[in-house]
């Protein structure tokens, strides 16, 4: 979880930490997904109605209002993040990747995924983690291009390594890859 402003007091920091414990990291988009979802109580609905109006409750009970705002804003951010990744492909695919050049930066991995009914979140600039088989290397890549074929129910994807993972993925492919004009590598994406 990232916050743009530091807590205003030690008490606010403790409250923020306690509120943040109710959230798990959603790996695909590094966003937050709630551990539980429930309908708003009548008290919460009344508070939101007050918040939309004159917001008198903040003047009379500002500590309680701040606590409720933290909960409400976390819930809203969580719901937004969840809807952004709800249709993403969260499965693991064993594929053979083609690496056009081991000397280029960023390192490009081209792969073909079969059995796909839609793009399922494989869109440009989305993150994808890859694991090189028979190595201890798991690296972060970014989808540069994805093209879905409805006729063959397949997806052609080009991944680019991030700065942080470029060298480790390059070394893993050099050690474990099968050479030739293009390097080929078994990997999981």
mmCIF file with all atom_site columns, N, CA and C in Angstrom, residues 135-173:
data_model
loop_
_atom_site.group_PDB
_atom_site.id
_atom_site.type_symbol
_atom_site.label_atom_id
_atom_site.label_alt_id
_atom_site.label_comp_id
_atom_site.label_asym_id
_atom_site.label_entity_id
_atom_site.label_seq_id
_atom_site.pdbx_PDB_ins_code
_atom_site.Cartn_x
_atom_site.Cartn_y
_atom_site.Cartn_z
_atom_site.occupancy
_atom_site.B_iso_or_equiv
_atom_site.pdbx_formal_charge
_atom_site.auth_seq_id
_atom_site.auth_comp_id
_atom_site.auth_asym_id
_atom_site.auth_atom_id
_atom_site.pdbx_PDB_model_num
ATOM 1   N N  . UNK A 1 135 ? 15.292  -22.844 -13.380 1.00 0.00 ? 135 UNK A N  1
ATOM 2   C CA . UNK A 1 135 ? 16.095  -21.776 -12.785 1.00 0.00 ? 135 UNK A CA 1
ATOM 3   C C  . UNK A 1 135 ? 15.327  -21.225 -11.585 1.00 0.00 ? 135 UNK A C  1
ATOM 4   N N  . UNK A 1 136 ? 16.004  -20.440 -10.798 1.00 0.00 ? 136 UNK A N  1
ATOM 5   C CA . UNK A 1 136 ? 15.359  -19.817 -9.641  1.00 0.00 ? 136 UNK A CA 1
ATOM 6   C C  . UNK A 1 136 ? 14.882  -18.408 -9.977  1.00 0.00 ? 136 UNK A C  1
ATOM 7   N N  . UNK A 1 137 ? 14.828  -18.081 -11.250 1.00 0.00 ? 137 UNK A N  1
ATOM 8   C CA . UNK A 1 137 ? 14.526  -16.717 -11.674 1.00 0.00 ? 137 UNK A CA 1
ATOM 9   C C  . UNK A 1 137 ? 13.048  -16.526 -11.986 1.00 0.00 ? 137 UNK A C  1
ATOM 10  N N  . UNK A 1 138 ? 12.456  -15.590 -11.282 1.00 0.00 ? 138 UNK A N  1
ATOM 11  C CA . UNK A 1 138 ? 11.113  -15.098 -11.593 1.00 0.00 ? 138 UNK A CA 1
ATOM 12  C C  . UNK A 1 138 ? 11.281  -13.611 -11.861 1.00 0.00 ? 138 UNK A C  1
ATOM 13  N N  . UNK A 1 139 ? 10.808  -13.153 -13.000 1.00 0.00 ? 139 UNK A N  1
ATOM 14  C CA . UNK A 1 139 ? 11.014  -11.753 -13.354 1.00 0.00 ? 139 UNK A CA 1
ATOM 15  C C  . UNK A 1 139 ? 9.735   -11.060 -13.763 1.00 0.00 ? 139 UNK A C  1
ATOM 16  N N  . UNK A 1 140 ? 9.722   -9.769  -13.563 1.00 0.00 ? 140 UNK A N  1
ATOM 17  C CA . UNK A 1 140 ? 8.588   -8.931  -13.936 1.00 0.00 ? 140 UNK A CA 1
ATOM 18  C C  . UNK A 1 140 ? 8.809   -8.432  -15.353 1.00 0.00 ? 140 UNK A C  1
ATOM 19  N N  . UNK A 1 141 ? 7.785   -8.572  -16.171 1.00 0.00 ? 141 UNK A N  1
ATOM 20  C CA . UNK A 1 141 ? 7.801   -8.045  -17.526 1.00 0.00 ? 141 UNK A CA 1
ATOM 21  C C  . UNK A 1 141 ? 6.557   -7.187  -17.722 1.00 0.00 ? 141 UNK A C  1
ATOM 22  N N  . UNK A 1 142 ? 6.556   -6.469  -18.817 1.00 0.00 ? 142 UNK A N  1
ATOM 23  C CA . UNK A 1 142 ? 5.417   -5.624  -19.178 1.00 0.00 ? 142 UNK A CA 1
ATOM 24  C C  . UNK A 1 142 ? 4.917   -6.076  -20.547 1.00 0.00 ? 142 UNK A C  1
ATOM 25  N N  . UNK A 1 143 ? 3.608   -6.232  -20.686 1.00 0.00 ? 143 UNK A N  1
ATOM 26  C CA . UNK A 1 143 ? 3.029   -6.593  -21.979 1.00 0.00 ? 143 UNK A CA 1
ATOM 27  C C  . UNK A 1 143 ? 3.202   -5.401  -22.910 1.00 0.00 ? 143 UNK A C  1
ATOM 28  N N  . UNK A 1 144 ? 3.891   -5.614  -23.992 1.00 0.00 ? 144 UNK A N  1
ATOM 29  C CA . UNK A 1 144 ? 4.105   -4.548  -24.973 1.00 0.00 ? 144 UNK A CA 1
ATOM 30  C C  . UNK A 1 144 ? 3.062   -4.625  -26.078 1.00 0.00 ? 144 UNK A C  1
ATOM 31  N N  . UNK A 1 145 ? 2.735   -5.858  -26.465 1.00 0.00 ? 145 UNK A N  1
ATOM 32  C CA . UNK A 1 145 ? 1.773   -6.062  -27.548 1.00 0.00 ? 145 UNK A CA 1
ATOM 33  C C  . UNK A 1 145 ? 1.055   -7.376  -27.287 1.00 0.00 ? 145 UNK A C  1
ATOM 34  N N  . UNK A 1 146 ? -0.232  -7.409  -27.522 1.00 0.00 ? 146 UNK A N  1
ATOM 35  C CA . UNK A 1 146 ? -1.019  -8.637  -27.405 1.00 0.00 ? 146 UNK A CA 1
ATOM 36  C C  . UNK A 1 146 ? -2.056  -8.642  -28.517 1.00 0.00 ? 146 UNK A C  1
ATOM 37  N N  . UNK A 1 147 ? -2.127  -9.761  -29.231 1.00 0.00 ? 147 UNK A N  1
ATOM 38  C CA . UNK A 1 147 ? -3.077  -9.863  -30.331 1.00 0.00 ? 147 UNK A CA 1
ATOM 39  C C  . UNK A 1 147 ? -3.862  -11.160 -30.166 1.00 0.00 ? 147 UNK A C  1
ATOM 40  N N  . UNK A 1 148 ? -5.175  -11.020 -30.019 1.00 0.00 ? 148 UNK A N  1
ATOM 41  C CA . UNK A 1 148 ? -6.052  -12.164 -29.801 1.00 0.00 ? 148 UNK A CA 1
ATOM 42  C C  . UNK A 1 148 ? -6.639  -12.625 -31.123 1.00 0.00 ? 148 UNK A C  1
ATOM 43  N N  . UNK A 1 149 ? -6.675  -13.944 -31.333 1.00 0.00 ? 149 UNK A N  1
ATOM 44  C CA . UNK A 1 149 ? -7.301  -14.522 -32.518 1.00 0.00 ? 149 UNK A CA 1
ATOM 45  C C  . UNK A 1 149 ? -8.529  -15.309 -32.077 1.00 0.00 ? 149 UNK A C  1
ATOM 46  N N  . UNK A 1 150 ? -9.700  -14.830 -32.468 1.00 0.00 ? 150 UNK A N  1
ATOM 47  C CA . UNK A 1 150 ? -10.933 -15.510 -32.091 1.00 0.00 ? 150 UNK A CA 1
ATOM 48  C C  . UNK A 1 150 ? -11.042 -16.867 -32.784 1.00 0.00 ? 150 UNK A C  1
ATOM 49  N N  . UNK A 1 151 ? -10.568 -16.954 -34.028 1.00 0.00 ? 151 UNK A N  1
ATOM 50  C CA . UNK A 1 151 ? -10.674 -18.198 -34.798 1.00 0.00 ? 151 UNK A CA 1
ATOM 51  C C  . UNK A 1 151 ? -9.886  -19.332 -34.148 1.00 0.00 ? 151 UNK A C  1
ATOM 52  N N  . UNK A 1 152 ? -8.670  -19.046 -33.699 1.00 0.00 ? 152 UNK A N  1
ATOM 53  C CA . UNK A 1 152 ? -7.818  -20.093 -33.112 1.00 0.00 ? 152 UNK A CA 1
ATOM 54  C C  . UNK A 1 152 ? -7.859  -20.101 -31.588 1.00 0.00 ? 152 UNK A C  1
ATOM 55  N N  . UNK A 1 153 ? -8.602  -19.161 -30.991 1.00 0.00 ? 153 UNK A N  1
ATOM 56  C CA . UNK A 1 153 ? -8.684  -19.045 -29.528 1.00 0.00 ? 153 UNK A CA 1
ATOM 57  C C  . UNK A 1 153 ? -7.287  -18.975 -28.913 1.00 0.00 ? 153 UNK A C  1
ATOM 58  N N  . UNK A 1 154 ? -6.460  -18.128 -29.509 1.00 0.00 ? 154 UNK A N  1
ATOM 59  C CA . UNK A 1 154 ? -5.078  -18.008 -29.034 1.00 0.00 ? 154 UNK A CA 1
ATOM 60  C C  . UNK A 1 154 ? -4.673  -16.542 -28.950 1.00 0.00 ? 154 UNK A C  1
ATOM 61  N N  . UNK A 1 155 ? -3.554  -16.340 -28.296 1.00 0.00 ? 155 UNK A N  1
ATOM 62  C CA . UNK A 1 155 ? -3.069  -14.995 -28.035 1.00 0.00 ? 155 UNK A CA 1
ATOM 63  C C  . UNK A 1 155 ? -1.578  -14.944 -28.333 1.00 0.00 ? 155 UNK A C  1
ATOM 64  N N  . UNK A 1 156 ? -1.164  -14.003 -29.165 1.00 0.00 ? 156 UNK A N  1
ATOM 65  C CA . UNK A 1 156 ? 0.256   -13.747 -29.409 1.00 0.00 ? 156 UNK A CA 1
ATOM 66  C C  . UNK A 1 156 ? 0.654   -12.544 -28.572 1.00 0.00 ? 156 UNK A C  1
ATOM 67  N N  . UNK A 1 157 ? 1.685   -12.719 -27.752 1.00 0.00 ? 157 UNK A N  1
ATOM 68  C CA . UNK A 1 157 ? 2.070   -11.692 -26.789 1.00 0.00 ? 157 UNK A CA 1
ATOM 69  C C  . UNK A 1 157 ? 3.551   -11.383 -26.931 1.00 0.00 ? 157 UNK A C  1
ATOM 70  N N  . UNK A 1 158 ? 3.895   -10.107 -26.821 1.00 0.00 ? 158 UNK A N  1
ATOM 71  C CA . UNK A 1 158 ? 5.295   -9.699  -26.717 1.00 0.00 ? 158 UNK A CA 1
ATOM 72  C C  . UNK A 1 158 ? 5.476   -9.026  -25.367 1.00 0.00 ? 158 UNK A C  1
ATOM 73  N N  . UNK A 1 159 ? 6.398   -9.579  -24.577 1.00 0.00 ? 159 UNK A N  1
ATOM 74  C CA . UNK A 1 159 ? 6.702   -9.052  -23.252 1.00 0.00 ? 159 UNK A CA 1
ATOM 75  C C  . UNK A 1 159 ? 8.052   -8.365  -23.283 1.00 0.00 ? 159 UNK A C  1
ATOM 76  N N  . UNK A 1 160 ? 8.178   -7.270  -22.559 1.00 0.00 ? 160 UNK A N  1
ATOM 77  C CA . UNK A 1 160 ? 9.456   -6.576  -22.403 1.00 0.00 ? 160 UNK A CA 1
ATOM 78  C C  . UNK A 1 160 ? 9.848   -6.630  -20.937 1.00 0.00 ? 160 UNK A C  1
ATOM 79  N N  . UNK A 1 161 ? 11.120  -6.875  -20.682 1.00 0.00 ? 161 UNK A N  1
ATOM 80  C CA . UNK A 1 161 ? 11.585  -6.924  -19.298 1.00 0.00 ? 161 UNK A CA 1
ATOM 81  C C  . UNK A 1 161 ? 11.605  -5.523  -18.700 1.00 0.00 ? 161 UNK A C  1
ATOM 82  N N  . UNK A 1 162 ? 11.479  -5.481  -17.382 1.00 0.00 ? 162 UNK A N  1
ATOM 83  C CA . UNK A 1 162 ? 11.623  -4.212  -16.678 1.00 0.00 ? 162 UNK A CA 1
ATOM 84  C C  . UNK A 1 162 ? 13.107  -3.993  -16.391 1.00 0.00 ? 162 UNK A C  1
ATOM 85  N N  . UNK A 1 163 ? 13.465  -2.798  -16.012 1.00 0.00 ? 163 UNK A N  1
ATOM 86  C CA . UNK A 1 163 ? 14.863  -2.487  -15.709 1.00 0.00 ? 163 UNK A CA 1
ATOM 87  C C  . UNK A 1 163 ? 15.379  -3.374  -14.586 1.00 0.00 ? 163 UNK A C  1
ATOM 88  N N  . UNK A 1 164 ? 14.567  -3.583  -13.572 1.00 0.00 ? 164 UNK A N  1
ATOM 89  C CA . UNK A 1 164 ? 15.003  -4.353  -12.405 1.00 0.00 ? 164 UNK A CA 1
ATOM 90  C C  . UNK A 1 164 ? 15.256  -5.824  -12.725 1.00 0.00 ? 164 UNK A C  1
ATOM 91  N N  . UNK A 1 165 ? 14.545  -6.385  -13.685 1.00 0.00 ? 165 UNK A N  1
ATOM 92  C CA . UNK A 1 165 ? 14.648  -7.824  -13.973 1.00 0.00 ? 165 UNK A CA 1
ATOM 93  C C  . UNK A 1 165 ? 15.407  -8.141  -15.257 1.00 0.00 ? 165 UNK A C  1
ATOM 94  N N  . UNK A 1 166 ? 15.846  -7.134  -15.973 1.00 0.00 ? 166 UNK A N  1
ATOM 95  C CA . UNK A 1 166 ? 16.463  -7.363  -17.281 1.00 0.00 ? 166 UNK A CA 1
ATOM 96  C C  . UNK A 1 166 ? 17.665  -8.306  -17.208 1.00 0.00 ? 166 UNK A C  1
ATOM 97  N N  . UNK A 1 167 ? 18.633  -7.992  -16.375 1.00 0.00 ? 167 UNK A N  1
ATOM 98  C CA . UNK A 1 167 ? 19.863  -8.802  -16.335 1.00 0.00 ? 167 UNK A CA 1
ATOM 99  C C  . UNK A 1 167 ? 19.626  -10.207 -15.802 1.00 0.00 ? 167 UNK A C  1
ATOM 100 N N  . UNK A 1 168 ? 18.808  -10.339 -14.764 1.00 0.00 ? 168 UNK A N  1
ATOM 101 C CA . UNK A 1 168 ? 18.579  -11.673 -14.204 1.00 0.00 ? 168 UNK A CA 1
ATOM 102 C C  . UNK A 1 168 ? 17.846  -12.569 -15.201 1.00 0.00 ? 168 UNK A C  1
ATOM 103 N N  . UNK A 1 169 ? 16.872  -12.034 -15.920 1.00 0.00 ? 169 UNK A N  1
ATOM 104 C CA . UNK A 1 169 ? 16.190  -12.834 -16.940 1.00 0.00 ? 169 UNK A CA 1
ATOM 105 C C  . UNK A 1 169 ? 17.120  -13.150 -18.107 1.00 0.00 ? 169 UNK A C  1
ATOM 106 N N  . UNK A 1 170 ? 17.952  -12.189 -18.492 1.00 0.00 ? 170 UNK A N  1
ATOM 107 C CA . UNK A 1 170 ? 18.900  -12.428 -19.573 1.00 0.00 ? 170 UNK A CA 1
ATOM 108 C C  . UNK A 1 170 ? 19.863  -13.558 -19.200 1.00 0.00 ? 170 UNK A C  1
ATOM 109 N N  . UNK A 1 171 ? 20.406  -13.523 -17.967 1.00 0.00 ? 171 UNK A N  1
ATOM 110 C CA . UNK A 1 171 ? 21.320  -14.585 -17.526 1.00 0.00 ? 171 UNK A CA 1
ATOM 111 C C  . UNK A 1 171 ? 20.618  -15.941 -17.468 1.00 0.00 ? 171 UNK A C  1
ATOM 112 N N  . UNK A 1 172 ? 19.389  -15.970 -16.978 1.00 0.00 ? 172 UNK A N  1
ATOM 113 C CA . UNK A 1 172 ? 18.650  -17.235 -16.893 1.00 0.00 ? 172 UNK A CA 1
ATOM 114 C C  . UNK A 1 172 ? 18.392  -17.811 -18.276 1.00 0.00 ? 172 UNK A C  1
ATOM 115 N N  . UNK A 1 173 ? 18.071  -16.962 -19.234 1.00 0.00 ? 173 UNK A N  1
ATOM 116 C CA . UNK A 1 173 ? 17.832  -17.440 -20.598 1.00 0.00 ? 173 UNK A CA 1
ATOM 117 C C  . UNK A 1 173 ? 19.136  -17.893 -21.237 1.00 0.00 ? 173 UNK A C  1
#
